[in-house]
XYZ file of C-alpha atoms in Angstrom:
674
model
C -37.690 114.663 -9.298
C -35.950 113.029 -12.271
C -33.417 114.997 -14.356
C -35.624 114.456 -17.387
C -38.647 116.024 -15.667
C -36.545 118.947 -14.443
C -35.326 119.534 -18.002
C -38.935 119.610 -19.216
C -39.823 122.111 -16.475
C -36.865 124.372 -17.294
C -37.830 124.385 -20.985
C -41.382 125.359 -20.047
C -40.077 128.060 -17.705
C -37.803 129.435 -20.457
C -40.743 129.523 -22.893
C -42.843 131.361 -20.292
C -40.071 133.948 -19.803
C -39.901 134.503 -23.589
C -43.661 135.062 -23.632
C -43.357 137.526 -20.746
C -40.577 139.383 -22.620
C -42.835 139.734 -25.675
C -45.662 141.024 -23.484
C -43.286 143.603 -21.988
C -42.303 144.720 -25.500
C -45.980 145.150 -26.361
C -46.487 147.220 -23.211
C -43.571 149.477 -24.183
C -45.064 149.882 -27.675
C -48.448 150.777 -26.162
C -46.835 153.320 -23.819
C -45.146 154.924 -26.849
C -48.512 155.176 -28.601
C -50.043 156.746 -25.490
C -47.200 159.289 -25.322
C -47.623 160.087 -29.035
C -51.370 160.525 -28.585
C -50.828 162.823 -25.588
C -48.565 165.008 -27.760
C -51.193 165.176 -30.502
C -53.946 166.133 -28.061
C -52.413 169.574 -27.565
C -53.241 170.745 -31.104
C -56.312 168.932 -32.426
C -59.991 169.630 -32.903
C -62.546 168.675 -30.280
C -63.688 165.573 -32.214
C -60.115 164.325 -32.696
C -59.395 165.083 -29.033
C -62.284 162.829 -27.938
C -61.079 160.041 -30.266
C -57.508 160.246 -28.924
C -58.681 160.196 -25.294
C -60.833 157.112 -25.980
C -57.933 155.426 -27.789
C -55.633 156.152 -24.841
C -58.180 154.652 -22.441
C -58.264 151.498 -24.561
C -54.464 151.372 -24.682
C -54.191 151.800 -20.891
C -56.791 149.066 -20.387
C -54.758 146.790 -22.665
C -51.603 147.610 -20.655
C -53.411 146.696 -17.415
C -54.502 143.356 -18.911
C -50.966 142.580 -20.103
C -49.508 143.378 -16.679
C -51.995 141.043 -15.012
C -51.083 138.352 -17.560
C -47.397 138.769 -16.721
C -48.138 138.492 -12.973
C -50.255 135.372 -13.537
C -47.570 133.773 -15.727
C -44.888 134.543 -13.146
C -47.035 133.099 -10.322
C -47.748 129.987 -12.380
C -44.063 129.506 -13.189
C -43.143 129.925 -9.508
C -45.844 127.439 -8.471
C -44.626 124.946 -11.086
C -41.066 125.430 -9.866
C -42.094 124.570 -6.298
C -44.073 121.592 -7.558
C -41.167 120.468 -9.743
C -38.675 120.552 -6.893
C -40.985 119.150 -4.194
C -43.178 116.711 -6.125
C -41.821 114.007 -3.835
C -41.520 114.742 -0.132
C -38.201 113.851 1.482
C -37.932 110.741 3.621
C -35.846 111.611 6.668
C -35.189 107.963 7.467
C -34.027 107.125 3.920
C -31.803 110.212 3.780
C -30.176 109.455 7.147
C -29.806 105.780 6.281
C -27.906 106.636 3.079
C -25.719 109.210 4.860
C -24.688 106.738 7.579
C -24.331 103.870 5.108
C -21.827 105.926 3.107
C -20.047 107.203 6.228
C -19.624 103.700 7.681
C -18.374 102.237 4.393
C -15.874 105.127 4.162
C -14.742 104.769 7.784
C -14.525 100.951 7.641
C -14.175 99.888 3.983
C -13.057 96.357 4.882
C -16.286 95.496 6.750
C -18.744 93.657 4.519
C -22.468 94.316 5.052
C -22.003 96.628 8.058
C -25.097 97.166 10.248
C -26.961 100.407 9.398
C -29.395 101.076 12.245
C -31.316 104.379 12.254
C -34.288 104.928 14.576
C -36.601 107.737 15.641
C -35.602 109.038 19.073
C -38.601 109.150 21.405
C -36.667 111.144 24.008
C -35.860 114.198 21.926
C -33.652 115.759 24.585
C -31.008 113.461 23.095
C -31.723 114.265 19.465
C -34.459 113.644 16.957
C -33.042 110.456 15.431
C -30.384 108.014 16.521
C -27.866 105.795 14.755
C -26.859 102.794 16.882
C -24.590 101.117 14.311
C -21.420 101.763 16.335
C -22.225 99.141 18.995
C -22.646 96.047 16.763
C -19.884 97.370 14.494
C -17.481 97.574 17.459
C -18.085 93.872 18.159
C -17.156 93.058 14.563
C -13.998 95.181 14.900
C -13.079 93.975 18.395
C -9.767 92.432 17.330
C -8.560 95.597 15.571
C -7.317 97.408 18.653
C -10.249 99.840 18.837
C -10.791 101.089 22.382
C -14.599 101.392 22.482
C -17.826 101.738 20.571
C -17.627 105.497 21.263
C -14.435 105.608 19.235
C -16.268 103.860 16.381
C -19.155 106.326 16.692
C -16.835 109.343 16.565
C -15.080 107.911 13.537
C -18.435 107.450 11.785
C -19.460 111.048 12.580
C -16.227 112.361 11.072
C -17.176 110.737 7.763
C -20.823 111.885 7.602
C -21.242 114.316 4.713
C -22.776 117.741 5.263
C -26.545 117.658 4.819
C -29.416 120.144 4.632
C -31.158 117.808 7.057
C -28.683 117.668 9.947
C -28.024 120.477 12.397
C -25.733 118.545 14.732
C -24.385 115.061 15.514
C -23.063 113.946 18.886
C -22.156 110.739 20.681
C -23.902 109.679 23.884
C -23.520 106.787 26.301
C -21.812 103.663 25.051
C -21.725 104.887 21.451
C -25.137 106.148 20.386
C -25.005 108.763 17.615
C -27.681 111.400 18.199
C -29.005 113.304 15.192
C -30.469 116.802 15.539
C -32.521 118.090 12.608
C -32.220 121.548 11.068
C -35.193 123.840 11.594
C -34.563 125.337 8.153
C -35.262 121.941 6.567
C -38.642 121.703 8.334
C -39.460 125.315 7.487
C -38.766 124.810 3.791
C -40.644 121.496 3.673
C -43.747 122.819 5.411
C -43.702 126.177 3.579
C -43.701 124.385 0.222
C -46.615 122.300 1.481
C -48.654 125.435 2.200
C -47.581 127.209 -1.011
C -48.856 124.338 -3.137
C -51.814 123.588 -0.865
C -51.370 119.818 -0.772
C -49.099 117.083 0.542
C -46.726 115.233 -1.751
C -45.899 111.528 -1.480
C -42.372 110.199 -0.940
C -40.667 108.869 -4.044
C -41.585 105.293 -4.910
C -40.997 103.255 -8.042
C -44.367 103.272 -9.791
C -45.967 99.841 -10.161
C -49.175 98.243 -11.421
C -50.893 96.893 -8.305
C -53.966 94.663 -8.103
C -55.786 94.805 -4.754
C -58.310 91.978 -4.291
C -60.716 92.849 -1.471
C -64.296 92.795 -0.143
C -65.412 89.767 -2.251
C -68.987 89.080 -1.093
C -71.033 86.209 -2.515
C -73.782 86.672 -5.075
C -77.300 85.861 -3.777
C -76.239 86.776 -0.239
C -76.363 90.061 1.630
C -73.132 91.708 2.726
C -72.589 91.155 6.433
C -70.171 92.119 9.187
C -67.763 89.430 7.950
C -67.122 91.596 4.864
C -66.444 94.725 6.912
C -62.710 94.370 7.536
C -61.734 93.239 4.047
C -63.734 96.094 2.513
C -62.339 98.831 4.781
C -58.730 97.611 4.889
C -58.632 96.926 1.145
C -60.016 100.365 0.313
C -57.482 102.108 2.551
C -54.557 100.143 1.095
C -55.769 101.113 -2.388
C -56.031 104.776 -1.366
C -52.499 104.720 0.046
C -51.017 103.152 -3.086
C -52.949 105.552 -5.322
C -51.615 108.508 -3.328
C -48.087 107.151 -3.805
C -48.673 107.215 -7.559
C -49.107 103.503 -8.277
C -51.533 102.303 -10.955
C -54.058 100.477 -8.759
C -56.706 98.049 -9.995
C -59.301 97.466 -7.245
C -60.887 94.064 -7.832
C -64.022 92.656 -6.220
C -63.567 88.890 -6.661
C -67.200 87.980 -5.951
C -68.427 84.408 -5.561
C -70.713 84.126 -8.595
C -69.973 80.669 -10.024
C -70.079 77.028 -9.121
C -72.364 74.392 -7.629
C -74.328 76.795 -5.403
C -75.801 78.483 -8.485
C -76.908 75.166 -9.943
C -78.648 74.466 -6.617
C -80.270 77.903 -6.487
C -81.508 77.893 -10.100
C -82.910 74.348 -9.740
C -84.749 75.490 -6.591
C -86.047 78.641 -8.335
C -87.510 76.440 -11.099
C -89.784 74.937 -8.426
C -90.388 77.927 -6.141
C -90.140 80.941 -8.451
C -91.464 80.016 -11.921
C -90.859 83.556 -13.179
C -87.093 83.092 -12.641
C -86.180 83.741 -16.309
C -87.878 87.142 -16.292
C -87.240 88.504 -12.806
C -85.234 87.651 -9.719
C -86.421 87.578 -6.101
C -85.155 90.324 -3.786
C -81.757 89.870 -2.160
C -83.401 88.931 1.172
C -85.608 86.314 -0.506
C -82.629 85.009 -2.505
C -80.713 84.426 0.696
C -83.635 82.430 2.160
C -84.078 80.495 -1.081
C -80.364 79.685 -1.130
C -80.603 78.165 2.381
C -83.591 76.086 1.272
C -81.758 74.894 -1.854
C -78.768 73.828 0.257
C -81.001 71.750 2.549
C -82.607 70.041 -0.479
C -79.193 69.433 -2.051
C -77.926 67.689 1.098
C -81.040 65.496 1.545
C -82.653 64.919 -1.881
C -80.577 62.859 -4.368
C -82.952 63.613 -7.252
C -82.655 67.347 -6.587
C -78.876 66.985 -6.324
C -78.762 65.487 -9.848
C -80.911 68.341 -11.195
C -78.644 70.886 -9.490
C -75.510 69.338 -11.007
C -77.199 69.321 -14.383
C -77.913 73.044 -14.010
C -74.237 73.648 -13.120
C -73.073 71.796 -16.235
C -75.457 73.862 -18.392
C -74.371 77.097 -16.692
C -70.695 76.379 -17.269
C -71.525 75.533 -20.888
C -73.173 78.987 -21.125
C -76.685 77.624 -21.771
C -78.937 80.582 -22.709
C -81.640 80.047 -20.026
C -79.130 79.239 -17.283
C -77.085 82.359 -18.077
C -80.273 84.485 -18.152
C -81.372 83.254 -14.714
C -77.850 83.581 -13.318
C -77.503 87.128 -14.694
C -80.762 88.251 -13.037
C -79.545 86.883 -9.686
C -76.214 88.678 -10.121
C -77.889 91.977 -11.044
C -80.082 91.998 -7.937
C -77.094 91.210 -5.713
C -74.887 93.762 -7.445
C -77.388 96.573 -6.848
C -77.417 95.783 -3.122
C -73.601 95.729 -3.002
C -73.494 99.116 -4.747
C -75.678 100.676 -2.047
C -73.259 99.621 0.689
C -70.180 100.682 -1.301
C -71.745 104.071 -2.065
C -72.380 104.698 1.636
C -68.783 103.848 2.477
C -67.402 105.758 -0.557
C -65.685 102.669 -1.966
C -65.008 101.980 -5.636
C -64.392 98.511 -7.056
C -64.291 96.718 -10.401
C -66.172 93.429 -10.240
C -64.337 90.374 -11.523
C -66.263 87.369 -10.284
C -65.172 83.755 -10.440
C -67.219 83.435 -13.656
C -64.807 85.858 -15.362
C -62.067 83.234 -15.054
C -63.987 80.210 -16.446
C -62.131 80.199 -19.796
C -58.879 81.074 -18.015
C -59.339 78.044 -15.743
C -59.810 75.723 -18.711
C -56.635 77.049 -20.361
C -54.700 76.872 -17.074
C -55.571 73.214 -16.410
C -54.521 72.283 -19.940
C -51.220 74.134 -19.547
C -50.423 72.621 -16.139
C -51.242 69.157 -17.467
C -48.949 69.617 -20.460
C -46.125 70.751 -18.179
C -46.574 67.654 -16.013
C -47.387 69.719 -12.928
C -50.644 67.922 -12.054
C -50.764 64.620 -10.149
C -53.624 62.141 -9.749
C -54.861 61.752 -6.183
C -57.924 59.555 -5.587
C -59.563 60.805 -8.782
C -58.570 64.441 -8.227
C -55.879 66.388 -10.013
C -53.667 68.220 -7.548
C -50.628 70.463 -7.774
C -47.834 70.669 -5.226
C -45.873 73.821 -4.524
C -42.118 74.340 -4.211
C -41.910 73.918 -0.446
C -42.079 70.846 1.772
C -44.843 70.361 4.360
C -47.423 72.207 2.216
C -50.825 70.885 1.251
C -51.476 70.713 -2.513
C -53.950 72.787 -4.511
C -56.941 70.792 -5.758
C -57.073 71.929 -9.381
C -59.725 69.480 -10.676
C -62.182 67.592 -8.461
C -62.977 63.902 -9.001
C -66.220 64.877 -10.806
C -64.232 67.083 -13.224
C -65.312 70.393 -11.657
C -62.949 73.240 -10.849
C -62.399 74.628 -7.346
C -61.560 77.891 -5.581
C -57.925 76.804 -5.921
C -58.317 76.661 -9.703
C -59.993 80.062 -9.985
C -57.459 81.727 -7.650
C -54.482 80.366 -9.599
C -56.126 81.318 -12.929
C -56.920 84.779 -11.562
C -53.329 85.314 -10.436
C -52.059 84.246 -13.864
C -54.495 86.611 -15.620
C -53.555 89.520 -13.359
C -49.843 89.113 -14.000
C -49.933 88.233 -17.692
C -52.893 90.277 -18.963
C -53.200 93.100 -16.405
C -49.377 93.332 -16.235
C -49.456 93.491 -12.440
C -46.152 93.909 -10.614
C -47.776 93.450 -7.216
C -50.887 91.516 -6.171
C -52.477 92.021 -2.736
C -55.194 89.790 -1.264
C -57.189 91.154 1.689
C -58.962 88.272 3.457
C -59.289 86.881 6.966
C -56.203 85.340 8.561
C -57.782 81.873 8.323
C -56.896 81.804 4.617
C -53.202 82.485 5.147
C -52.197 78.868 4.410
C -54.232 78.875 1.184
C -52.399 81.959 -0.101
C -49.046 80.570 1.001
C -49.691 77.454 -1.090
C -51.102 79.524 -3.967
C -47.918 81.601 -4.049
C -45.730 78.489 -3.910
C -47.604 76.790 -6.773
C -47.579 79.997 -8.842
C -43.796 80.178 -8.424
C -43.399 76.547 -9.438
C -45.595 77.079 -12.515
C -43.510 80.093 -13.555
C -46.480 82.457 -13.138
C -44.986 84.368 -10.210
C -41.399 85.460 -10.820
C -38.768 87.249 -8.739
C -39.860 90.589 -10.197
C -43.367 90.164 -8.765
C -44.612 90.813 -5.249
C -47.579 89.004 -3.722
C -48.989 89.774 -0.265
C -51.772 88.260 1.772
C -53.139 90.921 4.126
C -54.797 88.831 6.811
C -56.939 90.069 9.679
C -58.718 88.874 12.810
C -62.491 88.626 13.197
C -64.879 91.241 14.597
C -66.217 90.303 18.033
C -69.371 91.278 19.895
C -69.495 92.537 23.472
C -69.486 88.895 24.643
C -66.048 88.437 22.984
C -67.570 85.969 20.531
C -68.175 86.357 16.786
C -70.332 89.419 16.244
C -73.957 88.300 15.746
C -77.484 89.572 16.344
C -79.388 88.610 19.517
C -81.130 85.879 17.547
C -77.746 84.471 16.540
C -77.868 85.627 12.914
C -74.968 87.290 11.151
C -75.210 91.096 11.338
C -76.056 92.653 7.969
C -73.655 95.397 6.935
C -76.515 97.724 5.929
C -78.095 97.290 9.385
C -74.740 98.045 11.019
C -74.412 101.285 9.035
C -78.011 102.261 9.865
C -77.322 101.738 13.568
C -74.211 103.880 13.257
C -76.241 106.732 11.758
C -78.874 106.427 14.490
C -76.361 106.496 17.359
C -74.358 109.315 15.811
C -77.447 111.498 15.492
C -78.232 110.866 19.165
C -74.714 111.960 20.126
C -74.920 115.097 17.983
C -78.244 116.031 19.552
C -76.811 115.452 23.037
C -74.120 118.012 22.138
C -76.916 120.267 20.787
C -75.267 120.312 17.374
C -78.749 120.295 15.821
C -79.283 123.752 17.361
C -76.307 125.345 15.565
C -76.053 123.327 12.342
C -78.374 123.543 9.372
C -80.285 120.403 8.412
C -77.822 119.751 5.588
C -74.770 120.364 7.817
C -76.206 118.012 10.444
C -76.704 115.248 7.856
C -73.153 115.688 6.537
C -71.725 115.556 10.075
C -73.870 112.523 10.921
C -72.699 110.505 7.915
C -69.066 111.596 8.239
C -68.909 110.588 11.905
C -70.981 107.392 11.621
C -69.111 105.879 8.699
C -65.808 107.417 9.788
C -65.967 105.926 13.273
C -66.731 102.451 11.882
C -63.792 102.645 9.471
C -61.393 104.163 11.973
C -62.226 101.689 14.742
C -61.304 98.895 12.351
C -58.156 100.501 10.902
C -56.810 101.712 14.261
C -56.432 98.133 15.496
C -53.503 95.962 14.459
C -55.188 93.963 11.692
C -53.766 90.685 13.015
C -55.835 91.052 16.168
C -59.517 90.516 16.802
C -61.386 93.521 18.136
C -64.643 94.093 19.990
C -67.160 96.140 18.016
C -68.551 98.883 20.258
C -70.409 101.976 19.058
C -69.990 103.497 22.537
C -66.183 103.401 22.261
C -66.182 104.437 18.598
C -68.235 107.546 19.317
C -66.138 108.752 22.241
C -64.786 112.256 21.661
C -61.562 111.617 23.579
C -58.569 109.432 22.803
C -57.613 107.845 19.512
C -61.066 107.822 17.889
C -62.460 109.148 14.618
C -64.733 111.580 16.479
C -61.812 113.132 18.360
C -59.675 113.444 15.233
C -62.487 114.786 13.045
C -63.241 117.355 15.727
C -59.533 118.229 16.008
C -59.279 118.906 12.260
C -62.502 120.926 12.297
C -61.067 123.055 15.118
C -57.755 123.512 13.271
C -59.583 124.733 10.162
C -61.775 127.048 12.258
C -58.691 128.998 13.401
C -58.215 130.426 9.888
C -61.939 131.220 9.738
C -61.687 133.088 13.038
C -58.841 135.143 11.596
C -60.842 135.629 8.377
C -57.946 134.288 6.279
C -58.721 132.035 3.327
C -56.553 129.093 2.259
C -55.674 131.002 -0.901
C -54.479 133.933 1.199
C -52.337 131.597 3.343
C -50.767 130.202 0.148
C -49.936 133.763 -0.852
C -48.544 134.660 2.594
C -46.355 131.543 2.579
C -44.422 133.037 -0.342
C -42.911 135.731 1.903
C -43.525 134.742 5.533
C -41.489 131.937 7.177
C -43.262 129.345 9.311
C -42.672 130.065 12.983
C -40.590 127.361 14.712
C -39.003 129.287 17.594
C -41.195 127.980 20.415
C -40.454 124.415 21.552
C -44.077 123.377 20.903
C -43.927 124.788 17.359
C -40.763 122.796 16.698
C -42.233 119.642 18.259
C -45.300 119.842 16.002
C -43.161 120.506 12.909
C -41.027 117.420 13.607
C -44.151 115.272 13.800
C -45.443 116.674 10.502
C -42.239 116.026 8.548
C -42.375 112.339 9.563
C -45.300 111.949 7.130
C -43.275 110.384 4.242
C -41.605 107.850 6.539
C -44.943 106.743 8.006
C -46.262 106.015 4.508
C -43.096 104.179 3.437
C -43.288 101.957 6.529
C -46.936 101.084 5.809
C -46.096 100.290 2.178
C -43.551 97.768 3.437
C -45.752 95.925 5.938
C -49.346 97.050 5.068
C -50.296 97.728 8.707
C -52.621 100.733 8.572
C -52.987 101.217 12.332
C -49.642 103.047 12.134
C -51.306 105.829 10.143
C -54.054 106.098 12.774
C -51.421 106.368 15.501
C -49.682 109.071 13.455
C -52.933 111.064 13.123
C -53.380 110.888 16.886
C -49.756 111.967 17.410
C -50.322 115.009 15.172
C -53.496 115.893 17.032
C -51.798 115.672 20.444
C -48.791 117.720 19.267
C -51.121 120.336 17.785
C -53.099 120.583 21.029
C -49.857 121.254 22.938
C -48.871 123.876 20.360
C -52.294 125.567 20.413
C -52.422 125.658 24.222
C -49.009 127.318 24.421
C -48.785 129.469 21.279
C -51.483 131.918 20.285
C -52.337 132.123 16.586
C -55.151 134.651 16.831
C -55.426 137.091 19.741
C -58.751 138.755 20.546
C -59.755 141.550 22.922
C -62.501 141.372 25.536
C -65.092 142.206 22.897
C -64.036 139.189 20.834
C -62.436 141.346 18.153
C -59.261 140.083 16.458
C -56.352 142.351 17.442
C -53.298 140.242 16.515
C -52.673 137.439 14.004
C -49.418 135.492 14.120
C -49.000 134.605 10.433
C -46.017 132.275 11.025
C -48.157 130.156 13.344
C -51.164 130.339 11.049
C -48.983 128.804 8.334
C -47.938 125.999 10.700
C -51.623 125.436 11.456
C -52.380 125.233 7.729
C -49.542 122.706 7.199
C -51.050 120.595 10.005
C -54.480 120.696 8.376
C -53.067 119.646 4.983
C -51.216 116.634 6.424
C -54.226 115.542 8.494
C -56.590 115.892 5.538
C -54.263 113.741 3.442
C -54.128 111.071 6.153
C -57.928 111.144 6.455
C -58.253 110.729 2.688
C -56.037 107.626 2.811
C -58.081 106.227 5.700
C -61.342 106.959 3.864
C -62.571 109.543 6.385
C -64.454 112.662 5.264
C -63.705 115.848 7.241
C -66.549 118.252 8.026
C -66.395 122.045 8.165
C -68.610 122.242 11.265
C -69.509 119.774 14.023
């Protein structure tokens, strides 16, 4: 937390204490009045006696209210204090990195850019983390008469400052520095988590981020090809939003260009009512295919189509009206899919950038950045061996290159974006490499900006080929989601969940699992790789699947229900009861949980979300080991609760909070009962 924010908190806390002091003074005054009234009661008439008794009752009631107000103010101040001091969770890796960086520079001040290597230790018998800097550093110092890398390691340890994080440091093998964490650090971190009732992000410099994802085409139905961009883009946005960035989610739909001239020209012949109503999305898709065939074969139709494009780009009233109706029908279909997947986007189609493209071309021309090439106007980037962007075609029309460069310029200059992320298939990686290079050359993209292309592999069918229907058509996304619901319901009925869940609970579980398993199956794979789409694997209740993890979280939450302890009560208990970390399985689980900030920081760096899925699975496995070895709630033979281990219940609650936060980032919805 910044010093400025802490100062604000302390001022608020001081004001609250002043208010509490005034309330206490009022209570003392009321007590004096009560005492005075009690003295009067001894020698008054019956009527006056009744009045004094009633007045005393009112005064006592007022005292009770004031005392409750004081308690509430104190609790609020304490909660704000915890929030103020823990509003950013501590990154273990960053803390250790800085400690060793300082220690090494102190121990060897003459070494420039010394290697700082800190890693998580998978074999925790030898510590929780490891610093391996001594080995490469020894090679750099080899001529200085140092006996071994172990000597370097011991020298580094002697310079490491005392930390609330580190319990012990030792040297192993050739010169590996093993780091053992303090249990008190984990206890404090996880207790604060439970006290506040939510997870806090690690500190990051807040930025304005534009995430460009999904991007279907108008007049076409969303299909399986849009699945990965939509899911990955949404999860990246959720992660960045959790970290506190200002995220603008943009749906850069294909709603402009020659294809709309073709479609409108075809509608003039096939759908005379085209200025009043639009065909359905399914009919539009068929009509688009027909218009494309005519465009490729019929020269007269091609001229009419181009004429419609020219009118559309000149914002002709009838062309815009027809185009708008087509867009509206498509948009409503997109909304249905996004609503099912709980995804929010702001549409900024290619049409939005028409005026920006005109201004961009003029500016690039004036700067001498465009070159003639067989009638086209192209722009080269800063690097050799790159293909150019085609900014203006030989017929004077703009291209995807033009709209993408204009969009990037608008996002940086008008939206004030610090960071722009594009989520598309890996096949477009060269395009975005060239786009970035040209944007740098044009002065649009500067050193202070970050631009990432998040590429991904295609979704395959069981035959290891592009996922298609049996007839060879592209799989519609709505059909895919419907099939997921159908198969999930079958699985739930096989488990006889329909016998124990209400109709509403069953529907909630069905949708959570169906959509969750589709999202998780995608996100759990390294995005660079292709993956085979299989509902059978997605719906397995073992291994690293959404079903297993959703069930694991449901079971974790059910432990508190079995003990009849609410989340609010656990928050209250966390104020006075330490989290239990004595058993080795308790400590193992705690160490997994406190890795949460580092997992998020790593994903922010490389934007590979499968790491968060692996972390969720790691939590689940560590919790299972803990639960199998450490009782939280003990029952007698009659099923009655006889013992509740509050310290372990708090650890269970911390686990649930972290998992729920991870699920929220991944776009999964937990369910109370399965």
